[in-house]
mmCIF file of C-alpha atoms in Angstrom:
data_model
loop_
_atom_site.group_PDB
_atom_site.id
_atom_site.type_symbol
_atom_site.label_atom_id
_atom_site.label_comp_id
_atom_site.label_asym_id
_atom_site.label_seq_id
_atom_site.Cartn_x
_atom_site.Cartn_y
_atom_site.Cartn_z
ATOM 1 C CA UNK A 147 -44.294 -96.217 -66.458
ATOM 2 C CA UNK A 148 -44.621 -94.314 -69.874
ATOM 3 C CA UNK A 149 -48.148 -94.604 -70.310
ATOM 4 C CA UNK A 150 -48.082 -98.708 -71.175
ATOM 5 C CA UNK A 151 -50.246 -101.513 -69.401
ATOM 6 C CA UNK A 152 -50.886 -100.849 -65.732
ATOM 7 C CA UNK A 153 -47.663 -102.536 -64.208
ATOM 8 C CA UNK A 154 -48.675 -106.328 -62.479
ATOM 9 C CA UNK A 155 -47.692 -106.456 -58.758
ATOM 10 C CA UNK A 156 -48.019 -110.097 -59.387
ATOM 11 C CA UNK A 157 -44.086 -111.531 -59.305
ATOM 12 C CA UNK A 158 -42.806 -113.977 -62.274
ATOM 13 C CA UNK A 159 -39.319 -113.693 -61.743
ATOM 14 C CA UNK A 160 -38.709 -115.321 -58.056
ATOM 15 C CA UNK A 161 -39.355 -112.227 -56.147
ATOM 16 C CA UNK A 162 -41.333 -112.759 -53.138
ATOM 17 C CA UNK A 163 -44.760 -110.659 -53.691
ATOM 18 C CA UNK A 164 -44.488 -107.422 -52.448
ATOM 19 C CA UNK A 165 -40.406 -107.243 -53.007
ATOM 20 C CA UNK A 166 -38.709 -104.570 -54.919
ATOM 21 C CA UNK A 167 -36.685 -105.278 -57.888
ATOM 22 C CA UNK A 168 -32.765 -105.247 -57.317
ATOM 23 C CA UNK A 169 -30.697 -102.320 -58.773
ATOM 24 C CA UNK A 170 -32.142 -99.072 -59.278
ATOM 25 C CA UNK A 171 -35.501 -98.109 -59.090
ATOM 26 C CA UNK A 172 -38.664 -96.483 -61.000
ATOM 27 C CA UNK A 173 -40.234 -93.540 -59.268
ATOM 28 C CA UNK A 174 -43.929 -92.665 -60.056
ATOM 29 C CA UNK A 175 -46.259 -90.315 -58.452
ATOM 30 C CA UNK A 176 -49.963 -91.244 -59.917
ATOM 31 C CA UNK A 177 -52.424 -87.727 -58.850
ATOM 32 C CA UNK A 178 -50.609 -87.424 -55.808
ATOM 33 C CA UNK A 179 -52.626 -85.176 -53.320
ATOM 34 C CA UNK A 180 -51.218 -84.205 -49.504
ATOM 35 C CA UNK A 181 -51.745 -81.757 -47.346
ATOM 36 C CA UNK A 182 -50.771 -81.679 -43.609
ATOM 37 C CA UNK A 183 -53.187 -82.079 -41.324
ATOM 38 C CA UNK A 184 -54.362 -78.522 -39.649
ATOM 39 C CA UNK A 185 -52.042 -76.822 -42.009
ATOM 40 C CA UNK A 186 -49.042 -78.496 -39.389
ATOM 41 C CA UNK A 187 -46.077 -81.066 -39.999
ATOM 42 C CA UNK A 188 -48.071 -83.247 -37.793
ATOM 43 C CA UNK A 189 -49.629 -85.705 -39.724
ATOM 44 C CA UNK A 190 -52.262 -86.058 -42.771
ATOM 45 C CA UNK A 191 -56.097 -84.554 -43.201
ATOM 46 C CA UNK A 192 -58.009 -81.145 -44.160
ATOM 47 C CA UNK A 193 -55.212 -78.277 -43.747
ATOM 48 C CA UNK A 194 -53.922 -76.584 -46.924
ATOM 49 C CA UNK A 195 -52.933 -78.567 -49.680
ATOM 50 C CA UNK A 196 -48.620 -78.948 -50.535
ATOM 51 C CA UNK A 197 -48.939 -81.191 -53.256
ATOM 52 C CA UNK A 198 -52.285 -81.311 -55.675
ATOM 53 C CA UNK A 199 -53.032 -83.993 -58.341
ATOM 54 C CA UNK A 200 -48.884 -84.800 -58.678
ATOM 55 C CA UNK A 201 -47.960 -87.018 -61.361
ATOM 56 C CA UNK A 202 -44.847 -87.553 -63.100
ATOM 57 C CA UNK A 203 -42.366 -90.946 -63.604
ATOM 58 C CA UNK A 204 -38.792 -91.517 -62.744
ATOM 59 C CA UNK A 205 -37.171 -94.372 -65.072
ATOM 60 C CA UNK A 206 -34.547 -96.631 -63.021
ATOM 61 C CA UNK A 207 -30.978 -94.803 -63.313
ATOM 62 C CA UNK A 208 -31.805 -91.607 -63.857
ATOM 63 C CA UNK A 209 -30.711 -88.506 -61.860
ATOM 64 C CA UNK A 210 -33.483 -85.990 -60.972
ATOM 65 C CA UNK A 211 -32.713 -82.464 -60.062
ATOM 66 C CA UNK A 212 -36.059 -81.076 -58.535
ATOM 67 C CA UNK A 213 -36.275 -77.235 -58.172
ATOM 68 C CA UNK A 214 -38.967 -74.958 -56.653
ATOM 69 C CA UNK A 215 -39.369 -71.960 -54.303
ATOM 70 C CA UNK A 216 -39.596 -72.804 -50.720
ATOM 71 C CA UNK A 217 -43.231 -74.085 -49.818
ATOM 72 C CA UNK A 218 -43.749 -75.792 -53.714
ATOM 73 C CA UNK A 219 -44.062 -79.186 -51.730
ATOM 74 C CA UNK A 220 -40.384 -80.079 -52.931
ATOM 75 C CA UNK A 221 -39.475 -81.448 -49.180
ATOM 76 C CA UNK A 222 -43.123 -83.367 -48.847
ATOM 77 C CA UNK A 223 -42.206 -85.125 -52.060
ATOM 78 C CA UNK A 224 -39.625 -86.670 -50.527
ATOM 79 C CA UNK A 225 -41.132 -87.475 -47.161
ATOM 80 C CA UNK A 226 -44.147 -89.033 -49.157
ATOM 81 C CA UNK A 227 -41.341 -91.285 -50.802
ATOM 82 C CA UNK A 228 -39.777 -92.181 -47.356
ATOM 83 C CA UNK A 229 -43.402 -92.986 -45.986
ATOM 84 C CA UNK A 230 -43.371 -89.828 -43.026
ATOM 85 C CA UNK A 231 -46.742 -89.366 -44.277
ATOM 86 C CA UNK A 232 -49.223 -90.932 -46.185
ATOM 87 C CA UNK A 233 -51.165 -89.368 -49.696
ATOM 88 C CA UNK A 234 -54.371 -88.394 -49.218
ATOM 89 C CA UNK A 235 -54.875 -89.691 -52.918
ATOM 90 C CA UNK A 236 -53.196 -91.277 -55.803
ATOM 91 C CA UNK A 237 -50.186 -93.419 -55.495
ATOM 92 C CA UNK A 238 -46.454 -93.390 -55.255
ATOM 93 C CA UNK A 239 -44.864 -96.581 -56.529
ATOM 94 C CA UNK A 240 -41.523 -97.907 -56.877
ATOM 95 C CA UNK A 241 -40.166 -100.971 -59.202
ATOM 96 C CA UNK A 242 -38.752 -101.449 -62.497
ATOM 97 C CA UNK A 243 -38.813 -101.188 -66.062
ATOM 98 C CA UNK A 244 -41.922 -103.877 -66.295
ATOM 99 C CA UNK A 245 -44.087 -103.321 -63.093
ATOM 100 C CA UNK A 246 -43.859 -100.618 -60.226
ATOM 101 C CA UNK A 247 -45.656 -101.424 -56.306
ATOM 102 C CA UNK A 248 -47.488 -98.981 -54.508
ATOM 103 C CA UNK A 249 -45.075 -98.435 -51.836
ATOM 104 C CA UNK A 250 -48.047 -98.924 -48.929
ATOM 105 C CA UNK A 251 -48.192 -102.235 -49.841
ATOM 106 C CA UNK A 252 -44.257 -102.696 -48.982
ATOM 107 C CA UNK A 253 -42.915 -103.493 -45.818
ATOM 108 C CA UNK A 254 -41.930 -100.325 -44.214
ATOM 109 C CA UNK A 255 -38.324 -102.279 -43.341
ATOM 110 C CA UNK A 256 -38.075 -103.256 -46.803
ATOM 111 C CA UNK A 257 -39.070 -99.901 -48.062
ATOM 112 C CA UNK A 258 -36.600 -98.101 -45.931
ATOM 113 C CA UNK A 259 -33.526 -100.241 -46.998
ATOM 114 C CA UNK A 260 -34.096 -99.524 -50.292
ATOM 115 C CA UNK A 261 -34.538 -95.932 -50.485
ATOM 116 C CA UNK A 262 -31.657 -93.864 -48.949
ATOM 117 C CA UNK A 263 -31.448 -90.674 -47.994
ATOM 118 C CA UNK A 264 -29.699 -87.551 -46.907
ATOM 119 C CA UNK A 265 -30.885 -84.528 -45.509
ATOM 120 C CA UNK A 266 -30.114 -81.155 -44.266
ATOM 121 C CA UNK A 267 -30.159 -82.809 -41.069
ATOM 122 C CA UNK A 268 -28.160 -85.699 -39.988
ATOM 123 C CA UNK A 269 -29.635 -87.957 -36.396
ATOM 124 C CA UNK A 270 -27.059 -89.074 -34.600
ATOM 125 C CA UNK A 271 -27.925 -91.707 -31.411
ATOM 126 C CA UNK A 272 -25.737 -92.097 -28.235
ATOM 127 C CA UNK A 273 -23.835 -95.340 -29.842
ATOM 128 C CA UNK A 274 -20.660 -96.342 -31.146
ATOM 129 C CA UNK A 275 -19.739 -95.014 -34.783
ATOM 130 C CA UNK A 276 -20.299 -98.505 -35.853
ATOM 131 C CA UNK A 277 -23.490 -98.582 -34.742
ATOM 132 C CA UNK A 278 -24.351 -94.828 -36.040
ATOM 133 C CA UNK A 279 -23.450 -96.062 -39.532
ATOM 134 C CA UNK A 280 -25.035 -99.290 -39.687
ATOM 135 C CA UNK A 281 -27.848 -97.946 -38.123
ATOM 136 C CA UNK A 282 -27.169 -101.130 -35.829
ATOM 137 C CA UNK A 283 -26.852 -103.411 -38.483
ATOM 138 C CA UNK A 284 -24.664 -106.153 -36.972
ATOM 139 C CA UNK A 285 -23.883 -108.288 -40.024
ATOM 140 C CA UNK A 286 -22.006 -105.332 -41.701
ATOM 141 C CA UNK A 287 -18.180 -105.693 -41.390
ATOM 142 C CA UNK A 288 -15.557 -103.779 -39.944
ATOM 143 C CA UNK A 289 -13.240 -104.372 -43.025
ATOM 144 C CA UNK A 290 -16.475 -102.663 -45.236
ATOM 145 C CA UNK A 291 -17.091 -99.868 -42.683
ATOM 146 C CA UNK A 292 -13.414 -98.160 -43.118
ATOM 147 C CA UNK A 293 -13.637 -99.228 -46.733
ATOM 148 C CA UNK A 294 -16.189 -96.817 -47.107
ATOM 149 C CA UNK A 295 -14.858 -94.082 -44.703
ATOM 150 C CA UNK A 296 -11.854 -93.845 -46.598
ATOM 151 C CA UNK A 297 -13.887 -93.837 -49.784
ATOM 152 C CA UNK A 298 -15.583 -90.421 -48.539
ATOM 153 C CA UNK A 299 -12.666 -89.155 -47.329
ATOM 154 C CA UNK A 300 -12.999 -89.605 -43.516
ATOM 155 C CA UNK A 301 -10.410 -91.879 -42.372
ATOM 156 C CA UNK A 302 -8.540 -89.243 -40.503
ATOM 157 C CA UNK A 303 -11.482 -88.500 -39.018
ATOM 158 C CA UNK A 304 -11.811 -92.293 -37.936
ATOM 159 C CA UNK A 305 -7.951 -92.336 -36.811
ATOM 160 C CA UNK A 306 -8.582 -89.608 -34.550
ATOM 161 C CA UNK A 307 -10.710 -91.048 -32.589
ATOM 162 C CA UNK A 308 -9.931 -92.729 -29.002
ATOM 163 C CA UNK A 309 -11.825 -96.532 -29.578
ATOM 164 C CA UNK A 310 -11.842 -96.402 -33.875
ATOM 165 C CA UNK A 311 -15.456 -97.762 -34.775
ATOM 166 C CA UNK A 312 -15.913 -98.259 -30.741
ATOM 167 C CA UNK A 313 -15.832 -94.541 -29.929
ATOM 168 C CA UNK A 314 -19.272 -93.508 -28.533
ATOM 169 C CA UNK A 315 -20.858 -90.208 -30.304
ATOM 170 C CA UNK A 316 -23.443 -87.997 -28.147
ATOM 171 C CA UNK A 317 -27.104 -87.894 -29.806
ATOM 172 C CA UNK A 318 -25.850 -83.789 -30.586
ATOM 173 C CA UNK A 319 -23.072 -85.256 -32.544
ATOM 174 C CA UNK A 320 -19.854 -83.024 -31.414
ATOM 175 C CA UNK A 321 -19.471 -82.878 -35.211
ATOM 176 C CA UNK A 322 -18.743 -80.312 -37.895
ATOM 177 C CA UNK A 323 -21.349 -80.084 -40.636
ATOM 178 C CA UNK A 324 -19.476 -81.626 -43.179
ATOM 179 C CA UNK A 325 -18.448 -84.208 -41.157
ATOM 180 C CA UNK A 326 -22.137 -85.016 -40.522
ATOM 181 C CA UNK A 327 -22.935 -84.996 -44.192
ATOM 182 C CA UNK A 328 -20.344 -87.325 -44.610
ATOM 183 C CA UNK A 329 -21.435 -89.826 -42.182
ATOM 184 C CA UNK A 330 -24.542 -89.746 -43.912
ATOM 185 C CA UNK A 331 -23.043 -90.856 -47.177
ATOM 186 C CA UNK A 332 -21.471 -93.651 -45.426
ATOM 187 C CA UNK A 333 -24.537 -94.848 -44.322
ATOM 188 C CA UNK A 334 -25.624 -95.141 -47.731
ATOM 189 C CA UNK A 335 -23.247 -96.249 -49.411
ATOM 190 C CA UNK A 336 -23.483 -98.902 -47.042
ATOM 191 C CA UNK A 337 -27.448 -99.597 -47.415
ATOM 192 C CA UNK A 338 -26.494 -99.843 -50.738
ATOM 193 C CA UNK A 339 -30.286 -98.632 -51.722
ATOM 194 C CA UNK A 340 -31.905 -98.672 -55.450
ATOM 195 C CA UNK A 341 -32.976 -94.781 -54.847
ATOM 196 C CA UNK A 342 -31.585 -92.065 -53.472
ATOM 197 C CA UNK A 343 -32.715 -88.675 -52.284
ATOM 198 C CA UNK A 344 -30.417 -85.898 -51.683
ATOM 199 C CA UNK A 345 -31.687 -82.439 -49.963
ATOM 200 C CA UNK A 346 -28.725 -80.295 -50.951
ATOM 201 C CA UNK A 347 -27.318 -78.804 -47.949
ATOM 202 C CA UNK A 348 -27.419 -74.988 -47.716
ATOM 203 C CA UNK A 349 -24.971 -74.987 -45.209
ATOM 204 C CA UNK A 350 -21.602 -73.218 -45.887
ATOM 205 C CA UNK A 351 -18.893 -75.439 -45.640
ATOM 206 C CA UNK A 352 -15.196 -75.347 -46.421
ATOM 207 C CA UNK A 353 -13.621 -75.969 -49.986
ATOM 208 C CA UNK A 354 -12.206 -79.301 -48.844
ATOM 209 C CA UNK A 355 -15.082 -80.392 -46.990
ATOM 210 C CA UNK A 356 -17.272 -79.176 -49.918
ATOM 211 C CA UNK A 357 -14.849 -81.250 -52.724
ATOM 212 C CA UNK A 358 -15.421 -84.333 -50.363
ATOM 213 C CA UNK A 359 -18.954 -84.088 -50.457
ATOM 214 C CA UNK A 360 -19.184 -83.538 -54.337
ATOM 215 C CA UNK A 361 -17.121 -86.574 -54.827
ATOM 216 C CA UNK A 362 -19.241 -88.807 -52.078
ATOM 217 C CA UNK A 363 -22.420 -87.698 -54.629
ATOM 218 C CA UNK A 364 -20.857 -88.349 -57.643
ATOM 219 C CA UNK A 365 -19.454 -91.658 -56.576
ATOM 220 C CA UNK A 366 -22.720 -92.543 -54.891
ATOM 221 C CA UNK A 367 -24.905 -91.628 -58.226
ATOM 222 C CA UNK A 368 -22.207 -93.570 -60.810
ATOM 223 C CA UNK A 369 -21.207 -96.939 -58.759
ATOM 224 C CA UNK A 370 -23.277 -99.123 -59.270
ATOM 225 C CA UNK A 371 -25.927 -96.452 -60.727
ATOM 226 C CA UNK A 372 -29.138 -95.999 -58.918
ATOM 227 C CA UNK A 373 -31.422 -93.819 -59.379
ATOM 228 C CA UNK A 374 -31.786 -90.611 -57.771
ATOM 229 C CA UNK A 375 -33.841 -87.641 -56.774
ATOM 230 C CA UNK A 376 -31.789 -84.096 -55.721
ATOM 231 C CA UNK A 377 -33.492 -81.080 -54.077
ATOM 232 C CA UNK A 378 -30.961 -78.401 -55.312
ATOM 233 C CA UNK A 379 -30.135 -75.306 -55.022
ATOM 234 C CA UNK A 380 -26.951 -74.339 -56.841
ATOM 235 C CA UNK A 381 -26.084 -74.722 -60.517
ATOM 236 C CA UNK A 382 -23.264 -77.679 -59.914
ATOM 237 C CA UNK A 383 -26.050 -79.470 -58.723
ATOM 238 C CA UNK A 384 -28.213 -79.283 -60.934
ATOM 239 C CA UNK A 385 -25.613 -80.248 -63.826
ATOM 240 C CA UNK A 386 -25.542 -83.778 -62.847
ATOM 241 C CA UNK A 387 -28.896 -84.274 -63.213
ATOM 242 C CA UNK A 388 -30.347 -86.088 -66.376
ATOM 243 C CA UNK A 389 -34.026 -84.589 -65.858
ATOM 244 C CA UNK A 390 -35.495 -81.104 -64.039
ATOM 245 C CA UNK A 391 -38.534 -81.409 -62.462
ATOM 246 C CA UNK A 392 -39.913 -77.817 -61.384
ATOM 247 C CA UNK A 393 -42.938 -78.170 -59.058
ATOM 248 C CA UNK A 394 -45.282 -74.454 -58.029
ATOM 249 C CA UNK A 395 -47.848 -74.700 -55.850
ATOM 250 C CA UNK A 396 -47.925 -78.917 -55.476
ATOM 251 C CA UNK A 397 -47.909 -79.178 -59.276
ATOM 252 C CA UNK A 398 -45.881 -80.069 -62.167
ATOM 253 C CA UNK A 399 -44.805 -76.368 -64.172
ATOM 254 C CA UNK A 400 -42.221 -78.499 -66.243
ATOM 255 C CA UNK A 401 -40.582 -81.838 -66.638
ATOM 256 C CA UNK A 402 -38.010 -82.728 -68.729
ATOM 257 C CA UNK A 403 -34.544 -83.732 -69.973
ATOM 258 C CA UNK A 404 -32.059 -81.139 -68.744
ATOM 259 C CA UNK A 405 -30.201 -80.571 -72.004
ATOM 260 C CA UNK A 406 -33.619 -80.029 -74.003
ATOM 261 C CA UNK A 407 -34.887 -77.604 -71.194
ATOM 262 C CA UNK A 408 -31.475 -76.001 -71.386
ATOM 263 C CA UNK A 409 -31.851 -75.927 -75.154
ATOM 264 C CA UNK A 410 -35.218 -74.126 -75.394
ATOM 265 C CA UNK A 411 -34.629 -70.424 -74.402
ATOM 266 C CA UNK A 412 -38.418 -70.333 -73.456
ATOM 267 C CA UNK A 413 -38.540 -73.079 -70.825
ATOM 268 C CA UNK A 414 -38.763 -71.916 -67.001
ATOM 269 C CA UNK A 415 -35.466 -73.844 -66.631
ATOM 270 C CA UNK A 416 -33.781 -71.493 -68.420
ATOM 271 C CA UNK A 417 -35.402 -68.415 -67.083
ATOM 272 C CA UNK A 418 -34.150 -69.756 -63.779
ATOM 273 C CA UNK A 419 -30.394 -70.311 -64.771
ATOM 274 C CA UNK A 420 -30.327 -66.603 -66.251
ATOM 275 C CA UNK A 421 -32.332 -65.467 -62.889
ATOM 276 C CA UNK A 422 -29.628 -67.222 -60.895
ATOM 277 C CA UNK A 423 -30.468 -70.943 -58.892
ATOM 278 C CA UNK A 424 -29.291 -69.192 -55.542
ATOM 279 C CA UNK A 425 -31.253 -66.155 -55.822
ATOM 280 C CA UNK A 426 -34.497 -67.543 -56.942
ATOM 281 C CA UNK A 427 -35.108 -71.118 -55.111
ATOM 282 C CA UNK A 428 -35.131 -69.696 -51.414
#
C-alpha cells in the first residue's frame, strides 16, 4: 500500500481466494473517479463528477478523520466503500499489510460484514430488537446482545421495554436520536467488522446521551482496534484521529498525520482549526 509491489490477490495463508484478512483492514482508493448518474443519487454514468482521480491509502488500525465542505464527495467516499455505487474508474481495495482486493471482486455478504457503519441515519425494520440488532442474524446470543447494550449504555433502555429483546420496534423507530445512534453501535460492535465508518451526527443531543456516544466510539475504535474512517465535524472528533484527510472538489488538498498537520502553521488543517471545524465544514 505505500508504493511497494502491486499486492497478490492470490491467498498463501489458508484464506479462501477472494476473503479478507481478519482484524483490521487497509483502505486504498487507486484514481478513483464517480459521478452520479444525471447529476442524481440514482445510480452511476455522465452527470457531474463528486470524486476525480482519488487516491490515497489507509494502513490497518489507523483512525481517519476526513474533513471537507458539503458537496467535496466526503459522503460518496463512503458509499463507494460500502458498494451503493460502483467507480466509474480506478479501484477501491481492502486487505492487509501484504496484499489488498478490489472490493468488486468480494462477495457483497462478505464485504458488508466486514465493513461497519454508522450514519446520520439509522433503518429500523418492523422486528423484534433482537432481530434489529443482528440484522436477523440468528446464531448471535442473547447473553452477547445485553452484553453489548449495557456496554453502550442502553440497558435501561432494554429494561423498559414490555418483551426485553422480543419487543417489536415500528420501521419509524419511536426512538430518540441518541437512542438510534446507539443501536447502531450495537450493531457493530456486534458485526465485529475490520473497518469502520462513522458519519458524525450533526444532530443535537443531550450531554448524557452525547457522553454515551463518545464512549461507544472510543470503545469501538480501541477494542480490539480496527481501522476506521470518521466524517467529522467538530474538533473532539477530529482529535482521535491518527490521520486528516481533506478532500475539495473530489480530490486530495492534504493528507497526513494529524500531529504533523497540526504542527505546520501553513497546512489547511490548521487554517481550519483557527477558522473553527463547525463554522467552516457545513
Amino acid at each position: 500500500l505505500d508504493g511497494r509491489e502491486e499486492p497478490s490477490c492470490t491467498i498463501e495463508d489458508g484464506r479462501a481466494a477472494g476473503a479478507l484478512p481478519p482484524g483490521a483492514l487497509a483502505v486504498r482508493f487507486e484514481g478513483v473517479t464517480f459521478g452520479y448518474k444525471d447529476g442524481g443519487a440514482d445510480g452511476t454514468g455522465s452527470g457531474e463528477r463528486v470524486l476525480d482521480g482519488l487516491t490515497f491509502s489507509l494502513l490497518p488500525g489507523r483512525v481517519l478523520g476526513l474533513l471537507g465542505r458539503t458537496g467535496s464527495g466526503k459522503t460518496t467516499l463512503t458509499r463507494l466503500l460500502f458498494r451503493l455505487y460502483e467507480p466509474n474508474e480506478g479501484r477501491v481495495c481492502l486487505g492487509d499489510d501484504g496484499r489488498a482486493l478490489d472490493i468488486r471482486d468480494l462477495p457483497l455478504r462478505e464485504l458488508r460484514r466486514r465493513v461497519g457503519m454508522v450514519t446520520q441515519n439509522i433503518q429500523l425494520f418492523h422486528a423484534t430488537v433482537r432481530e434489529n440488532l443482528t440484522l436477523f442474524d440468528a446464531t448471535i446470543p442473547d447473553a452477547r446482545i445485553v452484553q453489548v447494550l449495557d456496554e453502550v449504555g442502553l440497558d435501561g433502555w432494554l429494561a423498559s421495554l414490555p418483551a426485553g429483546l422480543d419487543t417489536v420496534l415500528d420501521a419509524g423507530g419511536g426512538l430518540s436520536a441518541g437512542e438510534a445512534q446507539l443501536l447502531a453501535f450495537t450493531r457493530i460492535f456486534l458485526q465485529d467488522p475490520g473497518l469502520v465508518i462513522l458519519d458524525e451526527a450533526s444532530s443535537r443531543l443531550d450531554p448524557a446521551t452525547e457522553q454515551r456516544i463518545e464512549r461507544a466510539v472510543d470503545r469501538l475504535l480501541q477494542a480490539p482496534p480496527r481501522t476506521a474512517i470518521i466524517i467529522a465535524h467538530r474538533l473532539a472528533t477530529v482529535q482521535r484521529a491518527d490521520e486528516i484527510l481533506i478532500l475539495e472538489a473530489g480530490g486530495v488538498v492534504e493528507h497526513g498525520p494529524r500531529q504533523a498537520l497540526l504542527d505546520c502553521a501553513d497546512s489547511r488543517f490548521n487554517q481550519l482549526l483557527r477558522t473553527g471545524l463547525e463554522e467552516v465544514l457545513v
